[in-house]
Amino acid sequence: MSKLVFFITALFAAFIHDINGQSFQDAYIVEANGDTVKGFIEYKHWDRSPLEISFKKSLEGAAIRYKPVQISAFSVANENYEGVIVDIDVSPHRLAELSYSPSPELVKDTVFLQILVQGEKTLLHLKDRNAKNHFYVKEDGGYRPLIYKQYYVTGGQTGKAVAVNDGYRKILTNYLQDCSSIDNRIKNAKYDV
């Protein structure tokens, strides 16, 4: 009986170890000095942008946690992120919490932005802790937020109505001015908050 218990316990432990080992996937980080280090990142199929990552140089090695201020980039599971300082609009996005101001409430923060499109023109994304989406374009060595803010105005049947600051359209038009054939697409583009 004790041999069976030992065998089942050992088998279960190996299974758990295998599951845990599988969460670390081939990856690399780019250190602040620009050096690329290959290894493994604990990939968590992030619903929101990660606040930190766990990185190992080898599967048997100890995990090191990195925040966006500590590394400049990482890549895992065909997802690429940059650790950057950006302005984030912390204005409420839920209807019950909207303000009467059309201006975004921008605060600086250091975050991991996911690269959605990379090339001569780059588009990046952040989904914050409140499940609010933020989009950025990369220009002049910095990151410009694509502004979208819902706010209340006086009027309507209930005494207030929802209006939108859709500054992202003008930013995109200027950013992609070399390709005027997409102006209509920009005018009809929807911003997913």
Coordinates of N, CA and C in Angstrom, one line a residue:
M1 N 0.8 -1.2 0.0 CA 0.0 0.0 0.0 C 0.9 1.3 0.0
S2 N 1.9 1.3 0.8 CA 2.8 2.5 0.9 C 3.5 2.7 -0.4
K3 N 3.9 1.6 -1.2 CA 4.5 1.8 -2.4 C 3.6 2.5 -3.4
L4 N 2.3 2.1 -3.4 CA 1.3 2.7 -4.3 C 1.2 4.2 -4.0
V5 N 1.0 4.5 -2.7 CA 0.9 5.9 -2.3 C 2.1 6.7 -2.7
F6 N 3.3 6.2 -2.5 CA 4.6 6.8 -2.9 C 4.6 7.0 -4.5
F7 N 4.2 6.0 -5.2 CA 4.2 6.1 -6.7 C 3.2 7.2 -7.1
I8 N 2.0 7.2 -6.6 CA 1.0 8.2 -7.0 C 1.4 9.6 -6.6
T9 N 2.0 9.7 -5.4 CA 2.5 11.0 -5.0 C 3.6 11.5 -5.9
A10 N 4.6 10.6 -6.3 CA 5.7 11.0 -7.2 C 5.1 11.4 -8.6
L11 N 4.2 10.6 -9.0 CA 3.6 10.9 -10.3 C 2.9 12.2 -10.3
F12 N 2.1 12.5 -9.3 CA 1.4 13.7 -9.2 C 2.4 14.9 -9.1
A13 N 3.4 14.8 -8.3 CA 4.5 15.8 -8.2 C 5.1 16.1 -9.5
A14 N 5.4 15.0 -10.3 CA 6.0 15.2 -11.6 C 5.0 15.9 -12.6
F15 N 3.7 15.6 -12.5 CA 2.7 16.2 -13.3 C 2.7 17.7 -13.0
I16 N 2.6 18.1 -11.7 CA 2.6 19.5 -11.3 C 3.8 20.2 -11.7
H17 N 5.0 19.6 -11.6 CA 6.2 20.2 -12.0 C 6.2 20.5 -13.5
D18 N 5.6 19.5 -14.3 CA 5.6 19.6 -15.7 C 4.6 20.8 -16.1
I19 N 3.5 20.9 -15.4 CA 2.6 22.0 -15.7 C 3.2 23.3 -15.4
N20 N 3.9 23.4 -14.3 CA 4.6 24.7 -13.9 C 5.7 25.0 -14.9
G21 N 6.4 24.0 -15.3 CA 7.5 24.2 -16.3 C 7.0 24.7 -17.6
Q22 N 5.8 24.2 -18.0 CA 5.2 24.6 -19.3 C 4.8 26.1 -19.3
S23 N 4.6 26.7 -18.1 CA 4.2 28.1 -18.1 C 5.3 29.0 -18.5
F24 N 6.6 28.5 -18.4 CA 7.7 29.3 -18.8 C 8.0 29.0 -20.3
Q25 N 7.9 30.0 -21.1 CA 8.1 29.7 -22.6 C 9.4 30.4 -23.1
D26 N 9.9 29.9 -24.2 CA 11.0 30.6 -24.9 C 10.7 32.1 -25.0
A27 N 11.7 32.9 -24.7 CA 11.5 34.3 -24.7 C 12.9 35.0 -24.7
Y28 N 12.8 36.3 -24.7 CA 14.0 37.1 -24.4 C 13.6 38.5 -23.8
I29 N 14.6 39.1 -23.1 CA 14.4 40.4 -22.6 C 15.5 41.3 -23.2
V30 N 15.2 42.6 -23.3 CA 16.2 43.5 -23.6 C 16.5 44.4 -22.4
E31 N 17.7 44.3 -21.9 CA 18.1 45.0 -20.7 C 18.1 46.5 -21.0
A32 N 18.2 47.3 -19.9 CA 18.2 48.7 -20.1 C 19.4 49.2 -20.9
N33 N 20.5 48.5 -20.9 CA 21.7 48.9 -21.6 C 21.7 48.4 -23.1
G34 N 20.6 47.7 -23.5 CA 20.4 47.3 -24.9 C 20.8 45.9 -25.1
D35 N 21.4 45.2 -24.2 CA 21.8 43.8 -24.3 C 20.5 42.9 -24.4
T36 N 20.5 41.9 -25.3 CA 19.4 41.0 -25.4 C 19.8 39.7 -24.7
V37 N 18.9 39.2 -23.8 CA 19.2 38.0 -23.0 C 18.1 37.0 -23.3
K38 N 18.5 35.8 -23.9 CA 17.5 34.8 -24.2 C 17.3 34.0 -22.9
G39 N 16.1 33.4 -22.8 CA 15.7 32.6 -21.7 C 14.2 32.2 -21.8
F40 N 13.5 32.3 -20.6 CA 12.2 31.8 -20.5 C 11.4 32.8 -19.7
I41 N 10.2 33.2 -20.1 CA 9.3 34.0 -19.4 C 8.0 33.3 -19.0
E42 N 7.6 33.5 -17.8 CA 6.3 32.9 -17.4 C 5.2 33.6 -18.1
Y43 N 4.6 32.9 -19.1 CA 3.6 33.5 -19.9 C 2.2 33.2 -19.3
K44 N 1.4 34.3 -19.1 CA 0.2 34.1 -18.4 C -1.0 34.5 -19.2
H45 N -0.9 34.5 -20.6 CA -2.0 34.9 -21.4 C -2.7 36.1 -20.9
W46 N -2.0 37.2 -20.7 CA -2.4 38.4 -20.1 C -3.7 39.0 -20.7
D47 N -4.7 39.2 -19.8 CA -5.9 39.9 -20.3 C -5.6 41.4 -20.2
R48 N -4.8 41.8 -19.2 CA -4.4 43.2 -19.0 C -2.9 43.2 -19.1
S49 N -2.4 44.4 -19.5 CA -0.9 44.5 -19.6 C -0.2 44.1 -18.3
P50 N 0.8 43.3 -18.4 CA 1.5 42.9 -17.2 C 2.2 44.0 -16.5
L51 N 2.1 44.0 -15.1 CA 2.8 45.0 -14.3 C 4.3 44.6 -14.1
E52 N 4.5 43.3 -14.2 CA 5.9 42.7 -14.1 C 5.9 41.3 -14.8
I53 N 7.1 40.9 -15.1 CA 7.3 39.5 -15.7 C 8.2 38.7 -14.9
S54 N 8.2 37.4 -15.0 CA 9.1 36.5 -14.3 C 10.0 35.9 -15.4
F55 N 11.3 36.0 -15.3 CA 12.2 35.6 -16.4 C 13.3 34.6 -15.8
K56 N 13.6 33.6 -16.5 CA 14.6 32.7 -16.1 C 15.6 32.5 -17.3
K57 N 16.9 32.4 -17.0 CA 17.9 32.2 -18.1 C 17.8 30.7 -18.5
S58 N 17.5 29.8 -17.6 CA 17.3 28.4 -17.9 C 16.1 27.9 -17.1
L59 N 15.4 26.9 -17.6 CA 14.2 26.4 -17.0 C 14.5 25.9 -15.5
E60 N 15.7 25.5 -15.3 CA 16.1 25.0 -13.9 C 16.5 26.2 -13.0
G61 N 16.8 27.3 -13.6 CA 17.2 28.5 -12.8 C 16.2 29.2 -12.0
A62 N 16.6 30.1 -11.2 CA 15.7 30.9 -10.4 C 15.0 32.0 -11.2
A63 N 13.8 32.3 -11.0 CA 13.1 33.3 -11.7 C 13.4 34.7 -11.1
I64 N 13.6 35.6 -12.0 CA 13.8 37.0 -11.6 C 12.7 37.8 -12.1
R65 N 12.1 38.7 -11.2 CA 11.0 39.5 -11.6 C 11.5 40.9 -12.2
Y66 N 10.9 41.3 -13.3 CA 11.3 42.6 -13.9 C 10.0 43.4 -14.1
K67 N 10.2 44.7 -13.7 CA 9.2 45.7 -13.9 C 9.6 46.5 -15.1
P68 N 8.7 47.3 -15.7 CA 9.0 48.0 -17.0 C 10.1 49.0 -16.8
V69 N 10.4 49.5 -15.6 CA 11.4 50.4 -15.4 C 12.8 49.7 -15.4
Q70 N 12.8 48.4 -15.3 CA 14.1 47.7 -15.2 C 14.6 47.1 -16.6
I71 N 13.7 46.9 -17.5 CA 14.1 46.4 -18.8 C 13.4 47.2 -19.9
S72 N 14.0 47.3 -21.1 CA 13.4 48.1 -22.2 C 12.4 47.4 -23.0
A73 N 12.5 46.0 -23.0 CA 11.6 45.2 -23.9 C 11.6 43.8 -23.5
F74 N 10.6 43.0 -24.0 CA 10.6 41.6 -23.9 C 9.7 41.0 -24.9
S75 N 9.9 39.7 -25.2 CA 9.1 39.0 -26.2 C 8.9 37.6 -25.7
V76 N 7.6 37.2 -25.8 CA 7.2 35.8 -25.5 C 5.9 35.5 -26.2
A77 N 5.8 34.2 -26.7 CA 4.6 33.7 -27.3 C 4.1 34.7 -28.5
N78 N 5.1 35.1 -29.3 CA 4.7 36.0 -30.4 C 4.1 37.3 -29.9
E79 N 4.3 37.7 -28.7 CA 3.9 39.0 -28.2 C 5.1 39.8 -27.8
N80 N 5.2 41.1 -28.3 CA 6.3 41.9 -28.0 C 5.9 43.1 -27.2
Y81 N 6.7 43.5 -26.2 CA 6.3 44.6 -25.3 C 7.6 45.5 -25.1
E82 N 7.3 46.7 -24.9 CA 8.3 47.7 -24.6 C 8.1 48.3 -23.2
G83 N 9.1 48.4 -22.4 CA 9.0 49.0 -21.1 C 9.3 50.5 -21.2
V84 N 8.3 51.4 -21.0 CA 8.4 52.8 -21.4 C 7.7 53.7 -20.4
I85 N 8.0 54.9 -20.4 CA 7.3 56.0 -19.6 C 6.4 56.7 -20.6
V86 N 5.1 56.7 -20.2 CA 4.1 57.3 -21.1 C 3.1 58.1 -20.3
D87 N 2.3 59.0 -20.9 CA 1.1 59.6 -20.3 C 0.0 58.7 -20.5
I88 N -0.7 58.4 -19.4 CA -1.9 57.6 -19.4 C -3.1 58.4 -19.0
D89 N -4.2 58.3 -19.7 CA -5.4 59.0 -19.4 C -6.2 58.2 -18.3
V90 N -6.2 58.7 -17.1 CA -6.8 58.0 -16.0 C -8.3 58.5 -15.8
S91 N -8.8 59.2 -16.7 CA -10.2 59.6 -16.7 C -11.1 58.4 -16.6
P92 N -12.2 58.4 -15.9 CA -13.1 57.3 -15.8 C -13.7 57.0 -17.2
H93 N -14.0 55.7 -17.5 CA -14.5 55.4 -18.8 C -15.9 54.7 -18.7
R94 N -16.3 54.5 -17.5 CA -17.7 53.9 -17.3 C -18.7 55.0 -17.2
L95 N -19.8 54.9 -17.8 CA -20.8 55.9 -17.9 C -21.2 56.5 -16.6
A96 N -21.4 55.7 -15.6 CA -21.8 56.2 -14.3 C -20.7 57.1 -13.6
E97 N -19.5 57.1 -14.1 CA -18.4 57.8 -13.5 C -17.8 59.0 -14.3
L98 N -18.4 59.2 -15.5 CA -17.9 60.3 -16.4 C -18.0 61.6 -15.7
S99 N -17.0 62.5 -16.1 CA -17.0 63.9 -15.7 C -17.6 64.8 -16.8
Y100 N -17.6 66.1 -16.5 CA -18.1 67.1 -17.5 C -17.0 67.7 -18.3
S101 N -15.8 67.2 -18.1 CA -14.6 67.8 -18.8 C -14.2 67.0 -20.0
P102 N -14.0 67.7 -21.1 CA -13.6 67.0 -22.3 C -12.1 66.6 -22.3
S103 N -11.3 67.2 -21.4 CA -9.9 67.1 -21.4 C -9.5 65.8 -20.7
P104 N -8.6 65.0 -21.2 CA -8.1 63.8 -20.6 C -7.3 64.1 -19.3
E105 N -7.4 63.3 -18.3 CA -6.6 63.4 -17.1 C -5.3 62.6 -17.3
L106 N -4.2 63.2 -17.7 CA -3.0 62.5 -18.0 C -2.0 62.4 -16.8
V107 N -1.5 61.2 -16.6 CA -0.5 61.1 -15.6 C 0.6 60.2 -16.2
K108 N 1.8 60.5 -15.8 CA 3.0 59.7 -16.2 C 3.1 58.4 -15.5
D109 N 3.4 57.3 -16.2 CA 3.6 56.0 -15.5 C 4.6 55.2 -16.4
T110 N 5.3 54.3 -15.7 CA 6.2 53.3 -16.5 C 5.4 52.0 -16.6
V111 N 5.2 51.6 -17.9 CA 4.4 50.4 -18.2 C 5.0 49.6 -19.3
F112 N 4.4 48.4 -19.4 CA 4.7 47.6 -20.6 C 3.7 47.9 -21.7
L113 N 4.1 48.4 -22.8 CA 3.1 48.6 -23.9 C 3.3 47.4 -24.9
Q114 N 2.2 46.8 -25.3 CA 2.3 45.7 -26.3 C 2.4 46.3 -27.7
I115 N 3.3 45.8 -28.5 CA 3.4 46.3 -29.9 C 2.4 45.6 -30.8
L116 N 1.5 46.3 -31.3 CA 0.4 45.7 -32.2 C 0.9 45.7 -33.7
V117 N 1.5 46.8 -34.1 CA 2.0 47.0 -35.4 C 3.4 47.6 -35.3
Q118 N 4.4 47.0 -35.9 CA 5.8 47.6 -35.8 C 6.3 47.8 -37.2
G119 N 6.9 48.9 -37.4 CA 7.5 49.3 -38.7 C 7.8 50.8 -38.7
E120 N 7.7 51.3 -39.9 CA 7.9 52.8 -40.0 C 6.9 53.5 -39.2
K121 N 5.7 53.0 -39.1 CA 4.7 53.6 -38.2 C 4.3 52.5 -37.2
T122 N 4.4 52.8 -35.9 CA 4.2 51.8 -34.9 C 3.0 52.1 -34.0
L123 N 2.2 51.1 -33.8 CA 1.0 51.2 -32.9 C 1.2 50.3 -31.7
L124 N 0.9 50.8 -30.5 CA 1.1 50.1 -29.3 C -0.2 50.2 -28.4
H125 N -0.3 49.2 -27.5 CA -1.5 49.1 -26.7 C -1.2 48.8 -25.2
L126 N -2.0 49.4 -24.4 CA -2.0 49.1 -23.0 C -3.4 48.9 -22.5
K127 N -3.7 47.8 -21.8 CA -5.0 47.6 -21.1 C -4.7 47.7 -19.6
D128 N -5.2 48.7 -19.0 CA -4.9 49.0 -17.6 C -5.7 48.2 -16.6
R129 N -5.4 48.4 -15.4 CA -6.1 47.6 -14.3 C -7.6 47.7 -14.3
N130 N -8.1 48.8 -14.8 CA -9.6 49.0 -14.9 C -10.2 48.5 -16.2
A131 N -9.4 47.8 -17.0 CA -9.8 47.2 -18.2 C -10.1 48.3 -19.3
K132 N -9.4 49.4 -19.1 CA -9.5 50.5 -20.1 C -8.4 50.4 -21.1
N133 N -8.7 50.5 -22.4 CA -7.7 50.4 -23.5 C -7.1 51.7 -23.8
H134 N -5.8 51.7 -24.0 CA -5.1 52.9 -24.3 C -4.2 52.5 -25.5
F135 N -4.2 53.4 -26.6 CA -3.4 53.1 -27.8 C -2.4 54.3 -27.9
Y136 N -1.3 53.9 -28.5 CA -0.2 54.9 -28.6 C 0.5 54.7 -30.0
V137 N 1.0 55.8 -30.5 CA 1.8 55.8 -31.7 C 3.2 56.2 -31.3
K138 N 4.2 55.7 -32.0 CA 5.6 56.0 -31.7 C 6.1 57.0 -32.7
E139 N 6.5 58.2 -32.1 CA 7.0 59.2 -33.0 C 8.0 60.0 -32.3
D140 N 9.1 60.4 -33.0 CA 10.1 61.3 -32.5 C 10.8 60.7 -31.2
G141 N 10.9 59.4 -31.1 CA 11.5 58.7 -30.0 C 10.6 58.6 -28.8
G142 N 9.4 59.1 -28.9 CA 8.4 59.0 -27.8 C 7.2 58.3 -28.1
Y143 N 6.2 58.3 -27.2 CA 5.0 57.6 -27.4 C 3.8 58.6 -27.2
R144 N 3.0 58.8 -28.2 CA 1.9 59.7 -28.2 C 0.6 59.0 -28.0
P145 N -0.1 59.3 -26.9 CA -1.4 58.7 -26.7 C -2.5 59.1 -27.7
L146 N -3.3 58.1 -28.2 CA -4.4 58.4 -29.1 C -5.6 58.7 -28.2
I147 N -5.9 60.0 -28.1 CA -6.9 60.5 -27.2 C -8.4 60.1 -27.6
Y148 N -9.0 59.5 -26.6 CA -10.5 59.2 -26.7 C -11.0 59.3 -25.3
K149 N -12.0 60.3 -25.1 CA -12.6 60.4 -23.8 C -14.1 60.7 -24.0
Q150 N -14.9 60.0 -23.3 CA -16.3 60.3 -23.2 C -16.5 61.2 -21.9
Y151 N -17.4 62.1 -22.1 CA -17.7 63.0 -21.0 C -19.2 63.5 -21.1
Y152 N -19.7 64.0 -20.0 CA -21.1 64.5 -20.0 C -21.1 66.0 -20.5
V153 N -22.2 66.3 -21.2 CA -22.6 67.7 -21.5 C -24.0 67.9 -21.0
T154 N -24.3 69.1 -20.7 CA -25.7 69.4 -20.2 C -26.7 69.3 -21.4
G155 N -27.8 68.7 -21.2 CA -28.8 68.5 -22.3 C -29.4 67.2 -22.3
G156 N -30.2 66.9 -23.3 CA -30.8 65.6 -23.4 C -32.0 65.4 -22.5
Q157 N -32.7 64.3 -22.6 CA -33.9 64.1 -21.8 C -33.6 64.0 -20.3
T158 N -32.5 63.5 -20.0 CA -32.1 63.3 -18.5 C -31.4 64.5 -17.9
G159 N -31.2 65.5 -18.7 CA -30.4 66.7 -18.2 C -28.9 66.6 -18.6
K160 N -28.5 65.4 -19.0 CA -27.1 65.3 -19.5 C -27.0 64.3 -20.6
A161 N -26.0 64.5 -21.5 CA -25.8 63.6 -22.6 C -24.3 63.3 -22.7
V162 N -24.0 62.2 -23.4 CA -22.6 61.8 -23.5 C -22.0 62.4 -24.8
A163 N -20.9 63.1 -24.6 CA -20.1 63.6 -25.8 C -18.8 62.9 -25.8
V164 N -18.1 63.1 -26.9 CA -16.8 62.4 -27.1 C -15.7 63.3 -27.6
N165 N -14.6 63.3 -26.9 CA -13.3 63.9 -27.4 C -12.6 62.8 -28.2
D166 N -12.7 62.9 -29.5 CA -12.1 61.9 -30.3 C -10.8 62.4 -31.0
G167 N -9.9 63.0 -30.2 CA -8.7 63.6 -30.7 C -7.8 62.6 -31.4
Y168 N -8.0 61.3 -31.2 CA -7.2 60.2 -31.8 C -7.3 60.3 -33.3
R169 N -8.5 60.8 -33.9 CA -8.6 60.9 -35.3 C -7.6 61.9 -35.9
K170 N -7.5 63.0 -35.3 CA -6.6 64.1 -35.8 C -5.2 63.6 -35.7
I171 N -4.8 62.9 -34.5 CA -3.5 62.4 -34.3 C -3.1 61.4 -35.4
L172 N -4.1 60.5 -35.7 CA -3.8 59.5 -36.7 C -3.7 60.1 -38.1
T173 N -4.5 61.1 -38.4 CA -4.5 61.7 -39.7 C -3.1 62.4 -39.9
N174 N -2.6 63.1 -38.9 CA -1.3 63.7 -39.0 C -0.2 62.6 -39.0
Y175 N -0.3 61.6 -38.2 CA 0.7 60.6 -38.1 C 0.8 59.8 -39.4
L176 N -0.3 59.6 -40.1 CA -0.3 58.8 -41.3 C -0.6 59.7 -42.6
Q177 N -0.1 60.9 -42.5 CA -0.4 61.9 -43.6 C 0.2 61.5 -44.9
D178 N 1.2 60.7 -44.9 CA 1.8 60.2 -46.2 C 0.9 59.2 -46.9
C179 N -0.1 58.8 -46.3 CA -1.1 57.8 -46.9 C -2.5 58.4 -46.8
S180 N -2.8 59.4 -47.6 CA -4.1 60.1 -47.5 C -5.2 59.2 -48.0
S181 N -4.9 58.1 -48.6 CA -6.0 57.2 -49.1 C -6.7 56.5 -47.9
I182 N -6.2 56.6 -46.7 CA -6.9 55.9 -45.6 C -7.6 57.0 -44.7
D183 N -7.7 58.2 -45.2 CA -8.4 59.2 -44.4 C -9.8 58.8 -44.1
N184 N -10.6 58.2 -45.0 CA -11.9 57.8 -44.7 C -12.0 56.7 -43.7
R185 N -11.0 55.8 -43.7 CA -10.9 54.7 -42.7 C -10.7 55.3 -41.3
I186 N -9.9 56.4 -41.2 CA -9.7 57.0 -39.9 C -10.9 57.7 -39.5
K187 N -11.7 58.4 -40.4 CA -12.9 59.0 -40.0 C -13.9 58.0 -39.4
N188 N -13.9 56.8 -40.0 CA -14.9 55.8 -39.5 C -14.3 54.8 -38.5
A189 N -13.1 55.0 -38.1 CA -12.5 54.1 -37.1 C -13.2 54.2 -35.7
K190 N -13.4 53.1 -35.1 CA -13.9 53.0 -33.8 C -12.8 52.8 -32.7
Y191 N -12.9 53.5 -31.6 CA -12.0 53.3 -30.5 C -12.6 52.5 -29.5
D192 N -12.0 51.3 -29.2 CA -12.5 50.4 -28.2 C -12.0 50.7 -26.8
V193 N -12.9 51.3 -26.0 CA -12.4 51.6 -24.6 C -12.6 50.4 -23.8

